[in-house]
Coordinates of C-alpha atoms in Angstrom, one line a residue:
X89 CA 0.0 0.0 0.0
X90 CA 1.4 3.4 -1.0
X91 CA 1.9 6.0 1.7
X92 CA -0.3 9.0 2.0
X93 CA 2.4 11.3 0.7
X94 CA 2.7 9.4 -2.5
X95 CA -1.1 9.3 -3.3
X96 CA -2.6 11.6 -5.8
X97 CA -4.5 14.5 -4.2
X98 CA -7.3 16.8 -5.3
X99 CA -5.8 20.2 -5.3
X100 CA -8.6 22.5 -6.4
X101 CA -11.7 22.7 -8.5
X102 CA -12.9 25.2 -11.1
X103 CA -16.5 26.3 -11.4
X104 CA -17.7 28.4 -14.3
X105 CA -19.2 26.1 -16.9
X106 CA -23.0 25.7 -16.9
X107 CA -23.1 22.1 -18.4
X108 CA -21.1 18.9 -18.7
X109 CA -17.3 19.1 -19.5
X110 CA -16.3 17.3 -22.6
X111 CA -12.6 17.9 -22.9
X112 CA -9.6 19.4 -20.9
X113 CA -6.1 20.2 -22.0
X114 CA -3.1 21.8 -20.3
X115 CA -0.9 24.5 -22.0
X116 CA 2.6 23.2 -22.8
X117 CA 4.0 25.2 -19.8
X118 CA 1.4 23.8 -17.4
X119 CA 0.2 27.3 -16.3
X120 CA -3.2 27.3 -18.1
X121 CA -6.0 24.8 -18.5
X122 CA -8.4 24.9 -21.4
X123 CA -11.9 23.2 -21.1
X124 CA -14.7 22.6 -23.5
X125 CA -18.4 22.0 -22.5
X126 CA -21.9 21.3 -23.6
X127 CA -22.7 24.9 -22.7
X128 CA -21.1 25.8 -26.1
X129 CA -18.2 27.7 -24.5
X130 CA -14.5 27.2 -24.2
X131 CA -12.9 28.4 -21.0
X132 CA -9.3 29.2 -20.2
X133 CA -8.3 28.9 -16.5
X134 CA -5.1 30.1 -14.9
X135 CA -3.6 27.6 -12.5
X136 CA -2.4 30.6 -10.5
X137 CA -5.0 31.4 -7.8
X138 CA -7.3 34.4 -8.1
X139 CA -6.4 35.0 -11.8
X140 CA -9.2 35.8 -14.2
X141 CA -10.7 33.0 -16.4
X142 CA -11.7 33.7 -20.0
X143 CA -14.8 32.3 -21.6
X144 CA -14.7 32.1 -25.4
X145 CA -18.0 32.6 -27.1
X146 CA -18.4 31.6 -30.7
X147 CA -19.5 28.0 -31.2
X148 CA -23.2 27.4 -31.7
X149 CA -23.5 23.9 -30.2
X150 CA -21.7 21.5 -27.9
X151 CA -17.9 22.0 -27.9
X152 CA -16.6 18.4 -28.1
X153 CA -12.8 18.8 -28.0
X154 CA -10.1 21.3 -27.2
X155 CA -6.3 21.2 -27.7
X156 CA -3.4 23.5 -27.2
X157 CA -0.8 23.7 -30.1
X158 CA 2.7 22.5 -29.1
X159 CA 3.9 26.1 -28.7
X160 CA 0.8 27.1 -26.7
X161 CA 0.1 30.0 -29.0
X162 CA -3.1 28.5 -30.4
X163 CA -6.2 26.7 -29.2
X164 CA -8.1 24.4 -31.5
X165 CA -11.7 23.4 -30.7
X166 CA -14.2 21.1 -32.4
X167 CA -18.0 21.3 -32.1
X168 CA -21.3 19.7 -33.0
X169 CA -22.0 22.9 -35.0
X170 CA -19.8 21.1 -37.7
X171 CA -17.0 23.6 -37.3
X172 CA -13.4 23.7 -36.1
X173 CA -12.1 26.9 -34.6
X174 CA -8.6 28.2 -33.9
X175 CA -8.3 30.7 -31.1
X176 CA -5.5 32.9 -29.8
X177 CA -5.6 32.1 -26.1
X178 CA -5.5 35.7 -24.7
X179 CA -8.0 38.3 -23.5
X180 CA -9.0 39.2 -27.1
X181 CA -9.5 35.6 -28.2
X182 CA -9.4 36.2 -31.9
X183 CA -10.5 33.1 -33.8
X184 CA -10.8 31.7 -37.3
X185 CA -13.2 29.0 -38.4
X186 CA -13.1 26.0 -40.7
X187 CA -16.3 24.5 -42.1
X188 CA -15.3 21.3 -43.9
X189 CA -17.2 18.5 -42.2
X190 CA -20.8 17.8 -43.0
X191 CA -21.6 16.4 -39.5
X192 CA -20.6 17.1 -35.9
X193 CA -16.8 17.2 -35.3
X194 CA -15.8 15.0 -32.4
X195 CA -12.0 15.6 -31.9
X196 CA -9.1 17.8 -32.8
X197 CA -5.4 17.1 -32.4
X198 CA -2.2 18.9 -33.4
X199 CA 0.9 17.1 -34.7
X200 CA 3.9 17.4 -32.4
X201 CA 5.6 20.0 -34.6
X202 CA 2.4 22.1 -34.8
X203 CA 2.3 22.0 -38.6
X204 CA -0.8 19.9 -38.9
X205 CA -4.3 19.5 -37.4
X206 CA -6.3 16.3 -37.5
X207 CA -10.1 16.4 -37.1
X208 CA -12.5 13.5 -36.7
X209 CA -16.2 13.7 -37.5
X210 CA -19.5 11.9 -37.6
X211 CA -19.4 12.2 -41.4
X212 CA -17.2 9.1 -41.1
X213 CA -14.0 10.9 -42.2
X214 CA -10.8 12.2 -40.7
X215 CA -9.4 15.4 -42.2
X216 CA -5.9 16.8 -42.0
X217 CA -5.2 20.6 -42.2
X218 CA -2.1 22.6 -42.8
X219 CA -1.7 25.1 -39.9
X220 CA 0.7 27.5 -41.5
X221 CA -1.6 28.2 -44.5
X222 CA -4.7 27.3 -42.5
X223 CA -6.0 25.2 -45.4
X224 CA -7.4 21.7 -45.9
X225 CA -4.9 19.0 -47.1
X226 CA -6.6 15.6 -47.4
X227 CA -9.3 13.3 -46.0
X228 CA -9.0 9.7 -44.8
X229 CA -12.1 7.6 -45.6
X230 CA -12.4 3.9 -44.6
X231 CA -14.6 4.0 -41.5
X232 CA -18.2 3.0 -42.0
X233 CA -19.6 4.8 -39.0
X234 CA -19.0 7.9 -36.9
X235 CA -15.4 8.6 -36.1
X236 CA -15.1 9.6 -32.5
X237 CA -11.4 10.4 -32.1
X238 CA -8.2 10.8 -34.2
X239 CA -4.7 11.4 -32.8
X240 CA -1.2 11.9 -34.3
X241 CA 1.7 9.7 -33.3
X242 CA 4.5 11.6 -31.5
X243 CA 6.6 11.5 -34.6
X244 CA 3.7 12.6 -36.9
X245 CA 4.1 9.6 -39.2
X246 CA 0.9 7.9 -38.1
X247 CA -2.7 8.8 -37.2
X248 CA -4.8 6.5 -35.0
X249 CA -8.6 6.8 -35.2
X250 CA -11.5 5.0 -33.6
X251 CA -15.1 4.7 -34.8
X252 CA -18.5 3.3 -33.8
X253 CA -17.9 0.7 -36.6
X254 CA -16.0 -1.1 -33.8
X255 CA -12.6 -0.6 -35.5
X256 CA -9.4 1.2 -34.6
X257 CA -7.4 2.2 -37.7
X258 CA -3.8 3.2 -38.1
X259 CA -3.1 5.6 -41.0
X260 CA 0.2 6.4 -42.7
X261 CA 0.4 10.2 -43.2
X262 CA 2.9 9.9 -46.0
X263 CA 0.8 7.7 -48.4
X264 CA -2.6 8.4 -46.8
X265 CA -3.3 4.7 -46.5
X266 CA -4.8 2.7 -43.7
X267 CA -1.9 0.4 -42.7
X268 CA -3.4 -1.4 -39.7
X269 CA -6.8 -2.3 -38.3
X270 CA -7.8 -3.5 -34.8
X271 CA -11.4 -4.7 -34.5
X272 CA -13.6 -5.5 -31.6
X273 CA -16.7 -7.7 -31.6
X274 CA -18.2 -6.3 -28.4
X275 CA -18.0 -2.5 -28.1
X276 CA -16.3 0.4 -29.8
X277 CA -13.6 2.7 -28.6
X278 CA -14.7 6.2 -27.4
X279 CA -11.1 7.5 -27.4
X280 CA -7.6 6.4 -28.5
X281 CA -4.1 7.8 -28.1
X282 CA -0.5 6.9 -28.6
X283 CA 1.9 6.4 -25.7
X284 CA 4.7 9.0 -25.4
X285 CA 7.2 7.0 -27.5
X286 CA 4.7 6.1 -30.2
X287 CA 5.0 2.3 -29.9
X288 CA 1.6 1.5 -28.4
X289 CA -2.0 2.8 -28.5
X290 CA -4.5 2.8 -25.7
X291 CA -8.2 2.6 -26.3
X292 CA -11.1 3.5 -24.0
X293 CA -14.0 1.1 -24.6
X294 CA -17.7 1.5 -24.5
X295 CA -17.7 -2.1 -23.2
X296 CA -16.0 -0.9 -20.0
X297 CA -12.6 -2.1 -21.0
X298 CA -9.2 -0.4 -21.5
X299 CA -6.9 -2.0 -24.1
X300 CA -3.2 -1.5 -25.0
X301 CA -2.0 -2.5 -28.5
X302 CA 1.5 -2.7 -29.9
X303 CA 1.4 -1.0 -33.3
X304 CA 4.6 -2.6 -34.6
X305 CA 3.7 -6.3 -33.9
X306 CA -0.1 -5.8 -34.1
X307 CA -0.6 -7.4 -30.7
X308 CA -2.9 -6.8 -27.8
X309 CA -0.6 -6.3 -24.9
X310 CA -2.9 -5.5 -22.0
X311 CA -6.6 -5.7 -21.4
X312 CA -8.1 -4.1 -18.2
X313 CA -11.6 -4.6 -17.0
X314 CA -11.6 -2.3 -14.0
X315 CA -14.6 0.0 -14.7
X316 CA -18.3 -0.7 -14.3
X317 CA -19.3 1.8 -17.0
X318 CA -18.1 2.8 -20.4
X319 CA -14.6 4.3 -20.5
X320 CA -14.7 7.8 -22.1
X321 CA -11.1 9.0 -22.1
X322 CA -7.5 7.9 -21.3
X323 CA -4.3 9.9 -20.8
X324 CA -0.7 8.6 -20.7
X325 CA 1.7 9.9 -18.0
X326 CA 4.7 11.5 -19.9
X327 CA 6.9 8.7 -18.6
X328 CA 4.7 6.2 -20.4
X329 CA 4.5 4.1 -17.2
X330 CA 1.0 5.1 -16.1
X331 CA -2.3 5.5 -17.7
X332 CA -5.3 7.3 -16.2
X333 CA -8.8 6.5 -17.3
X334 CA -12.2 8.4 -17.0
X335 CA -15.4 6.5 -17.0
X336 CA -19.2 6.8 -16.9
X337 CA -19.1 4.9 -13.6
X338 CA -18.1 8.2 -12.0
X339 CA -14.5 7.3 -11.3
X340 CA -10.9 7.9 -12.5
X341 CA -8.5 5.0 -12.3
X342 CA -4.7 5.0 -12.6
X343 CA -3.1 1.9 -14.1
X344 CA 0.6 0.9 -13.6
X345 CA 1.5 -0.3 -17.1
X346 CA 4.8 -1.8 -16.1
X347 CA 3.2 -4.0 -13.4
X348 CA 0.0 -4.4 -15.4
X349 CA -2.3 -3.5 -12.5
X350 CA -4.8 -1.0 -11.2
X351 CA -3.2 1.2 -8.5
X352 CA -5.7 4.0 -7.7
X353 CA -9.4 4.6 -7.9
X354 CA -10.3 8.3 -7.6
X355 CA -13.8 9.5 -6.7
X356 CA -14.2 13.2 -7.0
X357 CA -17.0 13.6 -9.5
X358 CA -20.8 13.2 -9.1
X359 CA -21.8 11.5 -12.3
X360 CA -20.0 10.3 -15.4
X361 CA -16.4 11.5 -16.0
X362 CA -16.0 12.3 -19.7
X363 CA -12.4 13.6 -19.9
X364 CA -9.0 13.5 -18.2
X365 CA -5.5 14.7 -19.1
X366 CA -2.1 14.8 -17.6
X367 CA -0.1 18.1 -17.8
X368 CA 2.9 18.0 -20.2
X369 CA 5.3 17.4 -17.2
X370 CA 3.0 14.9 -15.5
X371 CA 3.0 16.6 -12.1
X372 CA -0.7 17.5 -12.5
X373 CA -3.8 16.0 -14.1
X374 CA -7.3 17.4 -14.7
X375 CA -10.7 15.8 -15.1
X376 CA -14.2 16.9 -16.1
X377 CA -17.6 15.4 -16.4
X378 CA -21.4 15.6 -16.2
X379 CA -21.3 17.6 -12.9
X380 CA -19.9 20.6 -14.8
X381 CA -16.9 20.7 -12.5
X382 CA -13.2 20.8 -13.5
X383 CA -11.0 19.0 -10.9
X384 CA -7.3 19.7 -10.7
X385 CA -5.2 16.9 -9.1
X386 CA -1.6 16.7 -8.0
X387 CA 0.0 13.4 -9.2
X388 CA 2.4 12.7 -6.3
X389 CA 2.7 9.0 -6.9
X390 CA 5.5 9.2 -9.4
X391 CA 8.5 10.6 -7.6
X392 CA 10.9 9.7 -10.4
X393 CA 12.3 12.5 -12.4
X394 CA 10.5 12.2 -15.7
X395 CA 12.8 14.5 -17.6
X396 CA 15.2 11.6 -18.4
X397 CA 12.3 9.4 -19.7
X398 CA 10.9 12.3 -21.8
X399 CA 14.4 12.9 -23.3
X400 CA 14.7 9.2 -24.1
X401 CA 11.3 9.2 -25.8
X402 CA 12.2 12.3 -27.8
X403 CA 15.3 10.5 -29.1
X404 CA 13.0 7.8 -30.5
X405 CA 11.1 10.2 -32.6
X406 CA 13.9 10.5 -35.1
X407 CA 12.8 9.3 -38.5
X408 CA 15.4 6.6 -38.6
X409 CA 14.6 5.2 -35.2
X410 CA 14.3 1.5 -35.1
X411 CA 11.7 -0.4 -32.9
X412 CA 12.5 -0.7 -29.3
X413 CA 11.3 -4.1 -28.2
X414 CA 12.1 -3.4 -24.5
X415 CA 9.0 -1.1 -24.7
X416 CA 6.7 -4.0 -25.1
X417 CA 5.1 -4.6 -21.8
X418 CA 4.1 -6.3 -19.6
X419 CA 6.9 -9.0 -19.6
X420 CA 4.5 -11.6 -18.3
X421 CA 0.7 -11.8 -18.5
X422 CA -1.3 -10.3 -15.7
X423 CA -4.8 -11.4 -14.7
X424 CA -7.3 -8.7 -13.9
X425 CA -10.1 -10.3 -11.9
X426 CA -10.5 -7.7 -9.1
X427 CA -8.3 -9.6 -6.6
X428 CA -5.6 -6.8 -6.6
X429 CA -5.4 -4.4 -3.8
X430 CA -5.9 -0.8 -4.9
X431 CA -6.0 2.5 -3.1
X432 CA -9.4 4.3 -3.2
X433 CA -9.3 8.1 -2.8
X434 CA -12.5 10.0 -2.1
X435 CA -11.8 13.6 -1.4
X436 CA -15.5 14.2 -0.3
X437 CA -14.9 11.9 2.7
X438 CA -11.9 13.7 3.9
X439 CA -11.8 17.1 5.8
X440 CA -9.6 19.1 3.4
X441 CA -9.2 22.7 2.7
X442 CA -9.5 22.9 -1.0
X443 CA -9.1 26.0 -3.1
X444 CA -12.4 26.5 -5.0
X445 CA -11.8 28.6 -8.0
X446 CA -14.8 30.6 -9.1
X447 CA -12.6 33.4 -10.5
X448 CA -14.0 36.5 -12.2
X449 CA -14.9 35.4 -15.7
X450 CA -14.2 37.6 -18.7
X451 CA -16.4 36.9 -21.8
X452 CA -14.5 37.0 -25.1
X453 CA -16.9 37.3 -28.0
X454 CA -15.7 36.0 -31.3
X455 CA -17.2 37.6 -34.4
X456 CA -15.9 36.8 -37.8
X457 CA -17.1 36.5 -41.4
X458 CA -18.9 33.2 -40.9
X459 CA -20.3 33.2 -37.4
X460 CA -22.4 35.1 -34.9
X461 CA -23.5 34.1 -31.5
X462 CA -27.2 33.9 -30.8
X463 CA -29.1 33.3 -27.6
X464 CA -31.6 31.1 -29.4
X465 CA -28.9 28.7 -30.5
X466 CA -27.9 28.2 -26.9
X467 CA -31.5 27.9 -25.7
X468 CA -32.1 25.1 -28.3
X469 CA -29.7 23.0 -26.1
X470 CA -32.5 22.6 -23.6
X471 CA -34.9 21.5 -26.4
X472 CA -32.4 18.9 -27.6
X473 CA -32.4 17.1 -24.3
X474 CA -32.9 13.7 -25.8
X475 CA -30.1 14.3 -28.3
X476 CA -27.8 15.6 -25.7
X477 CA -28.4 12.8 -23.2
X478 CA -27.6 10.3 -25.9
X479 CA -24.4 12.1 -26.8
X480 CA -22.3 10.3 -24.2
X481 CA -22.8 6.8 -22.9
X482 CA -25.0 6.0 -20.0
X483 CA -27.1 9.2 -19.7
X484 CA -28.9 7.6 -16.7
X485 CA -25.8 8.4 -14.7
X486 CA -26.1 12.1 -15.3
X487 CA -26.2 14.1 -12.1
X488 CA -29.3 15.9 -11.1
X489 CA -27.5 19.2 -11.9
X490 CA -27.3 18.3 -15.5
X491 CA -30.8 16.9 -16.2
X492 CA -32.6 18.5 -19.2
X493 CA -34.9 20.5 -16.9
X494 CA -32.1 22.0 -14.8
X495 CA -30.1 22.6 -18.0
X496 CA -33.1 24.5 -19.4
X497 CA -33.3 26.7 -16.3
X498 CA -29.5 27.3 -16.4
X499 CA -29.6 28.3 -20.1
X500 CA -32.4 30.6 -19.5
X501 CA -30.5 32.2 -16.6
X502 CA -27.5 33.0 -18.8
X503 CA -27.6 36.8 -18.7
X504 CA -24.1 37.0 -20.1
X505 CA -24.9 35.9 -23.6
X506 CA -24.6 38.6 -26.3
X507 CA -28.0 40.0 -27.2
X508 CA -29.4 40.6 -30.7
X509 CA -28.5 44.3 -30.4
X510 CA -24.8 43.5 -29.7
X511 CA -24.2 41.9 -33.0
X512 CA -21.3 43.4 -35.0
X513 CA -22.6 42.0 -38.3
X514 CA -26.2 42.4 -39.6
X515 CA -28.3 39.2 -39.6
X516 CA -29.0 39.3 -43.3
X517 CA -25.3 39.5 -44.1
X518 CA -24.6 36.7 -41.8
X519 CA -27.3 34.5 -43.4
X520 CA -25.9 35.2 -46.8
X521 CA -22.4 34.4 -45.8
X522 CA -23.5 31.2 -44.1
X523 CA -25.3 30.2 -47.2
X524 CA -22.1 30.8 -49.3
X525 CA -20.1 28.8 -46.7
X526 CA -22.6 25.9 -47.0
X527 CA -22.2 25.9 -50.8
X528 CA -18.4 26.0 -50.5
X529 CA -18.7 23.2 -48.0
X530 CA -20.6 21.1 -50.5
X531 CA -18.0 21.9 -53.1
X532 CA -15.2 20.8 -50.7
X533 CA -16.9 17.5 -50.1
X534 CA -17.5 17.0 -53.8
X535 CA -13.8 17.6 -54.6
X536 CA -12.8 15.2 -51.8
X537 CA -15.1 12.5 -53.2
X538 CA -13.7 13.1 -56.7
X539 CA -10.2 13.0 -55.4
X540 CA -10.9 9.6 -53.7
X541 CA -12.5 8.2 -56.9
X542 CA -9.5 9.4 -58.9
X543 CA -7.1 7.6 -56.5
X544 CA -9.2 4.4 -56.9
X545 CA -9.2 4.7 -60.7
X546 CA -5.4 5.3 -60.7
X547 CA -4.9 2.2 -58.5
X548 CA -7.0 0.1 -60.8
X549 CA -5.2 1.4 -63.9
X550 CA -1.9 0.6 -62.2
X551 CA -3.1 -3.0 -61.5
X552 CA -4.3 -3.4 -65.2
X553 CA -0.9 -2.2 -66.5
X554 CA 0.9 -4.6 -64.2
X555 CA -1.3 -7.5 -65.3
X556 CA -0.7 -6.6 -69.0
X557 CA 3.0 -6.5 -68.4
X558 CA 2.9 -10.0 -66.8
X559 CA 0.8 -11.4 -69.7
X560 CA 3.2 -9.8 -72.2
X561 CA 6.2 -11.4 -70.3
X562 CA 4.4 -14.8 -70.3
X563 CA 3.7 -14.6 -74.1
X564 CA 7.3 -13.6 -74.8
X565 CA 8.6 -16.5 -72.8
X566 CA 6.3 -19.0 -74.6
X567 CA 7.3 -17.6 -78.0

């Protein structure tokens, strides 16, 4: 049993969102935390006490994912309003918007060099964008159902994606081909990510499982059945030795990957936990869920200096790096049948003096050529209660604070939304621009489909030419 000093501890919690938290991400320097929510807002919290929080207004529907760029100078967000936004994370919060998916966007992820952005959508595609020119590059089509998540490998050579078609696919970013496929007969993965050295992927399963796969030998390495609800998110510790999981059963769990066992169960949320993320240095982690609270935890249990591990992992990101078989773990199989002793941490049962952060919130309104914010779009959230409750697994576990009726009351109480008179662009102009954007959107999709068909035609033509060559060689040999 670990000593009290080594156990993770809840340090503080942030209150400001009015509905469930869908995504959290730390800035590269660990001083800021970005959060996304069903309330259509992004929020930027300062880990320094008493500092102001910024609320970014711009999306028209649930914000599903948020990520800092590797330099921390940009924030990317995905939304059910079918758009992806890039924000400058400061008090002005300037943003630009991409409309290229024809259905809700479920995730965004930057490549490690910050040059590319991958987006995953319910239109069954993954799209890759060039960040310097802020333009669309290519689409990846092979999934047959909604794509829930897409992530770059640390070296940027691969993308992993998961879909409700019960497959996890690995894509080569050089030739744009699907190079690997892991399938499951029971559930689908809600979330996938690479470990820090890029040799393995972890998946968070709707069937309550967490799985680790080796992408070089196509082998299932570990299979954990430690949750009693769907697993919604996972996050690797920067050392690669630990994995934290967030589940609809209301708990976070920390797995020791070297020993192949569960070491901590954390109970701090009331209701499903939808997201969790380690800070870039691993000393902190944050979680969010249906209770609309963002919890900030101090890791504590890993006293090792991670800097050496991180340096070692970075060396492996060189393009000529060969596989490191020592990274395949565990060395021996580990059964997971609930017989292992774990530490349960429930901050609510302890008398602790927590810092509650309800800092002054500054609203940052984003107006650009393609979007305006309207109170009616937010209030439709309450009318979409069935749709919202079905968005994440296990809606029956939603806390009373996030039931459709209470959500309706909260949205009606939002006096800080911009009113019709505050618009910087006339409604007629906005409608016309949105119509133009929709038409461009259709054209983009058409070009993507034509591009895909052209590629298939080229492949078939290549096969025909190869077959002709073979026949010609056979005829020559006979004659």
